[in-house]
mmCIF file of C-alpha atoms in Angstrom:
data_model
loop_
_atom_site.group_PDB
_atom_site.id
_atom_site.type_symbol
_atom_site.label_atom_id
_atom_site.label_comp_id
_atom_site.label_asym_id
_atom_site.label_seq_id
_atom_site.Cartn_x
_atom_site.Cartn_y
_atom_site.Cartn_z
ATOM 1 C CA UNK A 9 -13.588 -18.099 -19.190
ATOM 2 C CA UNK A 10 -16.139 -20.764 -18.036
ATOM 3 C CA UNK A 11 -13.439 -22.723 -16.371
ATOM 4 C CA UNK A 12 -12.218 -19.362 -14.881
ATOM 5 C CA UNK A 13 -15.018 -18.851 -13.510
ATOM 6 C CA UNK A 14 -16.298 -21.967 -11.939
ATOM 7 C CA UNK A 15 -12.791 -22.448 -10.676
ATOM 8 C CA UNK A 16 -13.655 -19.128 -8.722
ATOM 9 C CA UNK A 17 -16.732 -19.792 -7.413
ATOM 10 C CA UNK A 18 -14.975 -23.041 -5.790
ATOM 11 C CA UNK A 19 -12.967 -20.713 -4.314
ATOM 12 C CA UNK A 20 -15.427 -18.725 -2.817
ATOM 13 C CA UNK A 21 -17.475 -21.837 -1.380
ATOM 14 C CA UNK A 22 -13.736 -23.123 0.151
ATOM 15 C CA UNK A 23 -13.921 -19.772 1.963
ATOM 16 C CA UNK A 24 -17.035 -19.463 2.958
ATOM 17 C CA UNK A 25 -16.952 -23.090 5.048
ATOM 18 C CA UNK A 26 -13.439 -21.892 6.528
ATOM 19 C CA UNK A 27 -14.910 -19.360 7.935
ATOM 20 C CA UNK A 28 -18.269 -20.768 9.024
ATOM 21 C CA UNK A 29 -15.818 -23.366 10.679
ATOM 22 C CA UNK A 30 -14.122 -20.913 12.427
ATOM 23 C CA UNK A 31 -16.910 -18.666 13.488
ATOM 24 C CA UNK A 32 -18.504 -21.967 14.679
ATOM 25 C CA UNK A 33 -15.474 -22.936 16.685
ATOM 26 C CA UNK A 34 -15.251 -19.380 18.343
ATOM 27 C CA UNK A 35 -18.816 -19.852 19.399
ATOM 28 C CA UNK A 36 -17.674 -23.133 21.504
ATOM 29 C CA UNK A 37 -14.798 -20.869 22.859
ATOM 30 C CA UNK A 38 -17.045 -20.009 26.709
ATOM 31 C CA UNK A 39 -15.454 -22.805 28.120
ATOM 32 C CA UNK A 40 -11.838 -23.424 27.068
ATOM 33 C CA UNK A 41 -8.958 -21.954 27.981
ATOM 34 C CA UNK A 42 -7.459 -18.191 26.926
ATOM 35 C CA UNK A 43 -4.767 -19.952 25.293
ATOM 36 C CA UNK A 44 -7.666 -22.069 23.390
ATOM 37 C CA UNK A 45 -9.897 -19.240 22.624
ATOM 38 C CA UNK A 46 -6.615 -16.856 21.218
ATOM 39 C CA UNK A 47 -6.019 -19.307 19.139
ATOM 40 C CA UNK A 48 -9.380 -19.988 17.713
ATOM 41 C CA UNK A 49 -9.880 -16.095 17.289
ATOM 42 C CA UNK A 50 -6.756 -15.278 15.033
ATOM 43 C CA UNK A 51 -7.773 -17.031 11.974
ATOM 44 C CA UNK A 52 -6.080 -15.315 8.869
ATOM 45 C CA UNK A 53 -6.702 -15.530 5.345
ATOM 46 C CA UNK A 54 -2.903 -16.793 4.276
ATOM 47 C CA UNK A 55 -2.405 -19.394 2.098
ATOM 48 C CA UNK A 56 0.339 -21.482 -0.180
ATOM 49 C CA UNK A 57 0.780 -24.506 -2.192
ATOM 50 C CA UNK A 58 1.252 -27.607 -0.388
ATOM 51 C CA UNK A 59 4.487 -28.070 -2.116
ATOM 52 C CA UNK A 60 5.787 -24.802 -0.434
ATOM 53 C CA UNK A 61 4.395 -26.324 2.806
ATOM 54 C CA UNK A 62 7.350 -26.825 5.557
ATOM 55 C CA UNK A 63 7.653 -28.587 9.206
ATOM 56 C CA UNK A 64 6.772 -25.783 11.749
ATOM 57 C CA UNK A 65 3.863 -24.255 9.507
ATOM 58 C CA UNK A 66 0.882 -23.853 11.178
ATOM 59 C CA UNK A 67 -2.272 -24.774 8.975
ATOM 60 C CA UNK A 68 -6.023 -23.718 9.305
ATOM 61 C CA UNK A 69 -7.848 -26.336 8.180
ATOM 62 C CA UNK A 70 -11.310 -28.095 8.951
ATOM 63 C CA UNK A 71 -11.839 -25.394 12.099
ATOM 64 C CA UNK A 72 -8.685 -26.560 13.514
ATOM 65 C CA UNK A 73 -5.157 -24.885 13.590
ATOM 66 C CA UNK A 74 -2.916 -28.108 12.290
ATOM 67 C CA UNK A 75 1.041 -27.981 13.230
ATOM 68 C CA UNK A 76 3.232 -29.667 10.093
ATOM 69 C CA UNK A 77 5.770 -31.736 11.674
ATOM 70 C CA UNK A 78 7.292 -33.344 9.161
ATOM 71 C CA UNK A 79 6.936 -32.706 5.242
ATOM 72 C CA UNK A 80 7.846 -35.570 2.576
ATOM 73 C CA UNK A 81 7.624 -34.761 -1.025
ATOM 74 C CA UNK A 82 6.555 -38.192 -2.938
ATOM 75 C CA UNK A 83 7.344 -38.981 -6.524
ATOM 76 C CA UNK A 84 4.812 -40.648 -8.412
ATOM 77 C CA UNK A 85 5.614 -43.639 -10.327
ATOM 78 C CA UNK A 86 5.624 -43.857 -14.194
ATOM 79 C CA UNK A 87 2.556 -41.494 -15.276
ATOM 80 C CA UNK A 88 1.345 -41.177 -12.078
ATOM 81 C CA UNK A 89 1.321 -37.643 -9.970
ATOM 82 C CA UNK A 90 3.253 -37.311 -6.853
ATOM 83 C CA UNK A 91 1.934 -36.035 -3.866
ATOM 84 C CA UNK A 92 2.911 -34.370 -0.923
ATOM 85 C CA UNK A 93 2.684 -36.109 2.556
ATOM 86 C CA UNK A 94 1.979 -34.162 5.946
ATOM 87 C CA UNK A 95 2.083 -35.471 9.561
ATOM 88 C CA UNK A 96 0.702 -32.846 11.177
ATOM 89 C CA UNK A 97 -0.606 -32.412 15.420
ATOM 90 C CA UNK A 98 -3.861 -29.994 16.298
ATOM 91 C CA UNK A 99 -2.645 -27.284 18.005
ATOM 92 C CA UNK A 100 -6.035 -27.494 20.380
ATOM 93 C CA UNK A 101 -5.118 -31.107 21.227
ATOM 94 C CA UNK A 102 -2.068 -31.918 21.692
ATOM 95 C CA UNK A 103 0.123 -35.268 20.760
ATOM 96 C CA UNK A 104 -0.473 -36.825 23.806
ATOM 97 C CA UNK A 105 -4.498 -36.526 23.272
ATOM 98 C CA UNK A 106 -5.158 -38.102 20.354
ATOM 99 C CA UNK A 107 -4.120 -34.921 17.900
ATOM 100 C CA UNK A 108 -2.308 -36.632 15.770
ATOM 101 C CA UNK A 109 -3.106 -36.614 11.839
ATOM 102 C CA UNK A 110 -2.097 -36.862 8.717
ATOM 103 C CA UNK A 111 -2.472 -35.219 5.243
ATOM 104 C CA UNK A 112 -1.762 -36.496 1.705
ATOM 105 C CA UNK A 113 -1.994 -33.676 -0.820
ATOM 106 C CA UNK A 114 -1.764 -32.814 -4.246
ATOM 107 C CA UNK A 115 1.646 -30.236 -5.092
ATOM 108 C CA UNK A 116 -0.699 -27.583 -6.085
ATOM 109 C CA UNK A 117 -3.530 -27.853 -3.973
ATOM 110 C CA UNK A 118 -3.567 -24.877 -1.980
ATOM 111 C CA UNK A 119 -4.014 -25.498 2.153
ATOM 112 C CA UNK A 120 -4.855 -21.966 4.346
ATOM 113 C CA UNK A 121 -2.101 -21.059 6.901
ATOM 114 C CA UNK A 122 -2.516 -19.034 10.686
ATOM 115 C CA UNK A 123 -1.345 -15.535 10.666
ATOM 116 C CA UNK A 124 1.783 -16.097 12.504
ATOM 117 C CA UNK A 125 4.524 -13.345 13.516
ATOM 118 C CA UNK A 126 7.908 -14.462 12.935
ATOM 119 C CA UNK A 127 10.925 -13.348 15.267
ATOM 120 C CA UNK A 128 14.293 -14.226 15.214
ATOM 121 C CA UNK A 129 15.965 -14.993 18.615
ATOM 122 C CA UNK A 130 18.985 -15.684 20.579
ATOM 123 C CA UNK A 131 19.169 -18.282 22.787
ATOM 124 C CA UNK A 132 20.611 -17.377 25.975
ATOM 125 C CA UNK A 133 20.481 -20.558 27.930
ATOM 126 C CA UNK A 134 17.901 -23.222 28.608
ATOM 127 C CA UNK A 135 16.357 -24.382 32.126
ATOM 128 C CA UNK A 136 13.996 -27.395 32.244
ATOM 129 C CA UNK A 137 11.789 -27.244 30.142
ATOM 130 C CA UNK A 138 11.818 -23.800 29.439
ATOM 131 C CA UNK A 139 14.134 -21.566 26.654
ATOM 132 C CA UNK A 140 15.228 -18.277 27.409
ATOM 133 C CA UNK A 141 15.591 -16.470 24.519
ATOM 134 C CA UNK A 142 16.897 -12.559 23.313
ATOM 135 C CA UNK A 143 15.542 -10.029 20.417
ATOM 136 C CA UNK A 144 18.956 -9.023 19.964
ATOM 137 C CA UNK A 145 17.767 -6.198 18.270
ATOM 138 C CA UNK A 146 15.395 -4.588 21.474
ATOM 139 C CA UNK A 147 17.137 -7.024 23.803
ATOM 140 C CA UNK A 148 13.761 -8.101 25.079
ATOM 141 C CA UNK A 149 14.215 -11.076 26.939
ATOM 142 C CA UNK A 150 11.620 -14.201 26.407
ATOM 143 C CA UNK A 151 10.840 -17.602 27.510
ATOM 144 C CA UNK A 152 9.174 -20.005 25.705
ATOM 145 C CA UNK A 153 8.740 -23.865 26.235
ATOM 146 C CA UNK A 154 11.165 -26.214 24.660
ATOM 147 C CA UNK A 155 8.174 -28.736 23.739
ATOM 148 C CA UNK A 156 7.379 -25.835 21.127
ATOM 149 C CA UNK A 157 10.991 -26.619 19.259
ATOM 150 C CA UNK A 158 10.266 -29.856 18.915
ATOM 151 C CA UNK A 159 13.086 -33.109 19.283
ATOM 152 C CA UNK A 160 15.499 -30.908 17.326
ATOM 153 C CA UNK A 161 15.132 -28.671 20.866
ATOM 154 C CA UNK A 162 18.065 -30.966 21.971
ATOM 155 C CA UNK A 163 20.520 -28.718 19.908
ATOM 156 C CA UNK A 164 19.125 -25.530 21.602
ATOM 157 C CA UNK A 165 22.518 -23.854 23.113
ATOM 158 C CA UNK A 166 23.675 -20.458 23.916
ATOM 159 C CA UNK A 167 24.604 -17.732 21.245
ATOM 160 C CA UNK A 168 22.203 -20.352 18.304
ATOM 161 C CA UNK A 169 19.899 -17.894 16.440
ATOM 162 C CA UNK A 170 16.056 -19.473 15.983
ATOM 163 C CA UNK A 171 12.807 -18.043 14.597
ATOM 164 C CA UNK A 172 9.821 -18.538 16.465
ATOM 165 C CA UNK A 173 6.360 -18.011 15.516
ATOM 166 C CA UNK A 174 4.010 -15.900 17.273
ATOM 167 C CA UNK A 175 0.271 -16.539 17.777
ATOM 168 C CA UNK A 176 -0.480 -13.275 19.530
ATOM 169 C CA UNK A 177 1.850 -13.442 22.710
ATOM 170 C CA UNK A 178 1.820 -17.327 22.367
ATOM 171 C CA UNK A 179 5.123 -19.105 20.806
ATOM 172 C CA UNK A 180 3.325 -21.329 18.588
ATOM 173 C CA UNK A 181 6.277 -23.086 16.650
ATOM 174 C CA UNK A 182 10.305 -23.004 17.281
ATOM 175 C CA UNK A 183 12.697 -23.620 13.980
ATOM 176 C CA UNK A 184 16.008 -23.883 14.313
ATOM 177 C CA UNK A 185 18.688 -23.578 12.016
ATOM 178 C CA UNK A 186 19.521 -26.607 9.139
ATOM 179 C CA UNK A 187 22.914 -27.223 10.420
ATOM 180 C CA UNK A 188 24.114 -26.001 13.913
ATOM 181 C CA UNK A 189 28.007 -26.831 15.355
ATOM 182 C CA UNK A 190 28.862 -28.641 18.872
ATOM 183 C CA UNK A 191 31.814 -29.730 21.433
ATOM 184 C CA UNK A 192 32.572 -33.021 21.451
ATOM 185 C CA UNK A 193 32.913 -33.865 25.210
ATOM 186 C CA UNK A 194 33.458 -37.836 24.814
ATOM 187 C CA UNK A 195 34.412 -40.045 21.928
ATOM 188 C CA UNK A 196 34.229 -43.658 22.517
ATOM 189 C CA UNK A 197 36.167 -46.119 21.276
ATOM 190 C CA UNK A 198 36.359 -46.465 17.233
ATOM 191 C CA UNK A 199 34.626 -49.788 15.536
ATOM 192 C CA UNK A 200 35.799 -51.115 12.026
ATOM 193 C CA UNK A 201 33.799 -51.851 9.146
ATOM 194 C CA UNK A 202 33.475 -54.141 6.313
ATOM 195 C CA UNK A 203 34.857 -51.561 3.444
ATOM 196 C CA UNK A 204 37.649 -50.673 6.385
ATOM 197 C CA UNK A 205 36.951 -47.518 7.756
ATOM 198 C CA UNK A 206 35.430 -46.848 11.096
ATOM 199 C CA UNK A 207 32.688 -45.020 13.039
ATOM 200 C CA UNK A 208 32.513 -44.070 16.599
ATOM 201 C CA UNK A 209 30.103 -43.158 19.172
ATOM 202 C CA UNK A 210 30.462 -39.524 20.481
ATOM 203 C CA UNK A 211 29.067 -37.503 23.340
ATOM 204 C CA UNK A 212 28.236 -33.589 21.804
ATOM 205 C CA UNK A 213 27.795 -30.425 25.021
ATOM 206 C CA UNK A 214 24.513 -31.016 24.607
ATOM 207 C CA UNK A 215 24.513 -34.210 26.260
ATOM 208 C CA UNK A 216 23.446 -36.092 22.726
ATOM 209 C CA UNK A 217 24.500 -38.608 21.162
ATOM 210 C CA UNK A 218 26.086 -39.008 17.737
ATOM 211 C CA UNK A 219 27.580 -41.050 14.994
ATOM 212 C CA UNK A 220 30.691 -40.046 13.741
ATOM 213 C CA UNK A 221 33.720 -40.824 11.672
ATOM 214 C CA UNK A 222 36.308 -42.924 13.127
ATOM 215 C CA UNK A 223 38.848 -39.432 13.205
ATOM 216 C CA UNK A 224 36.502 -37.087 15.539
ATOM 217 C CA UNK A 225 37.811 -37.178 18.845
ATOM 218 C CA UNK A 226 37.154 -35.535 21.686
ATOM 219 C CA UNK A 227 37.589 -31.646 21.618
ATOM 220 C CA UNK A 228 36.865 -31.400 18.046
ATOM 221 C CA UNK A 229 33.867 -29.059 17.155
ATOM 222 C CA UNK A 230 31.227 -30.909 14.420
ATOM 223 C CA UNK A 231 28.437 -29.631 12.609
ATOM 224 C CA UNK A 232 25.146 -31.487 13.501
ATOM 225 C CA UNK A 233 22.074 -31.856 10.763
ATOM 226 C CA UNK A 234 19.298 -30.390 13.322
ATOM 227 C CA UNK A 235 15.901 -31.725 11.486
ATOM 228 C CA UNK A 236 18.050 -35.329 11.286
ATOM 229 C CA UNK A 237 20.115 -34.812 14.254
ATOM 230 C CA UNK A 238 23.271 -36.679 12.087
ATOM 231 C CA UNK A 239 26.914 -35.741 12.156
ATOM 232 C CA UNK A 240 27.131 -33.627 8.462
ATOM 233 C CA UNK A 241 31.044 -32.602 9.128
ATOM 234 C CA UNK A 242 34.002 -31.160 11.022
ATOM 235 C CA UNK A 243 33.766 -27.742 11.718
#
């Protein structure tokens, strides 16, 4: 019961600097930006385990809304526990200003997460840098910009379904499907290897380009890993 309880009042303490962080960060709010100040002002009191903790989650964390990137699961070594790795970008910052960070965590240490909305989309087409995008159950229309889907925005094509998270009216995070299929438009010539099969160089609708088996040629239809952005199979 002792442990019970001091495991509580922990607990409590956690919470209590979260949200002295935040209310301390929404004081600095006068000067920033709406976009800076909605995001500062929709703290939530979510949470999970960071093994449950997946690229596109958006963390609270330290006053700062944290953006998981990528997630790597690492085994530990003889006795040793494993932890989970995070490369995460501050949501306030940017990648481009220094907002880069990392996390290394234990599997059952428990990390807060934004209040996000989730809705599921269809994209309708993409122009520049900006997705257009369907409910295709109100058939509101959307656009949100393709920086928020990340590299694996270069599979974004008409009819693929995504979920994007909401912070208020803002798209915070794009996810795309695990495995998505494409066109190939142009297959270049074949190259032998050692154990005698061969590879090729191909030329997808989206303009990408992938490694294949020596047998896809041009017309066939492929299915493309989307977080990896590797040739998985023929359609």
């Amino acid at each position: 019961m002792l442990r019970v309880a001091r495991s509580a009042v922990r607990a409590l303490v956690v919470a209590s600097q979260e949200i002295a962080a935040v209310a301390s960060c929404e004081a600095s709010t006068s000067g920033t930006s709406s976009w800076q100040g909605h995001l500062l002002q929709a703290w939530r009191n979510a949470s999970k385990k960071a093994s449950q903790v997946r690229a596109g989650d958006v963390l609270s964390r330290d006053g700062r809304l944290l953006k998981v990137t990528k997630f790597t699961a690492e085994h530990g070594r003889a006795r040793a526990a494993g932890f989970i790795s995070l490369e995460l970008v501050d949501m306030r910052a940017g990648p481009d200003a220094g907002g880069r960070t990392a996390l290394k965590l234990k599997p059952d240490e428990v990390v807060g997460l934004a209040d996000l909305e989730a809705r599921e989309l269809q994209v309708l087409y993409v122009e520049g840098s900006v997705v257009h995008l369907m409910d295709s159950a109100s058939f509101e229309q959307v656009e949100v910009p393709a920086p928020v889907f990340g590299p694996p925005g270069k599979w974004l094509l008409p009819d693929v379904m995504v979920e994007v998270k909401f912070l208020g009216e803002e798209p915070v995070t794009g996810l795309l499907p695990p495995k998505v299929s494409v066109k190939v438009v142009e297959a270049r010539p074949a190259v032998a290897r050692e154990d005698g099969s061969t590879n090729r160089h191909v030329v997808v609708e989206c303009g990408a380009n992938v490694l294949c088996p020596g047998h896809i040629d041009k017309g066939d239809v492929i299915v493309i890993n989307t977080a990896e952005g590797t040739y998985v199979s023929k359609a």
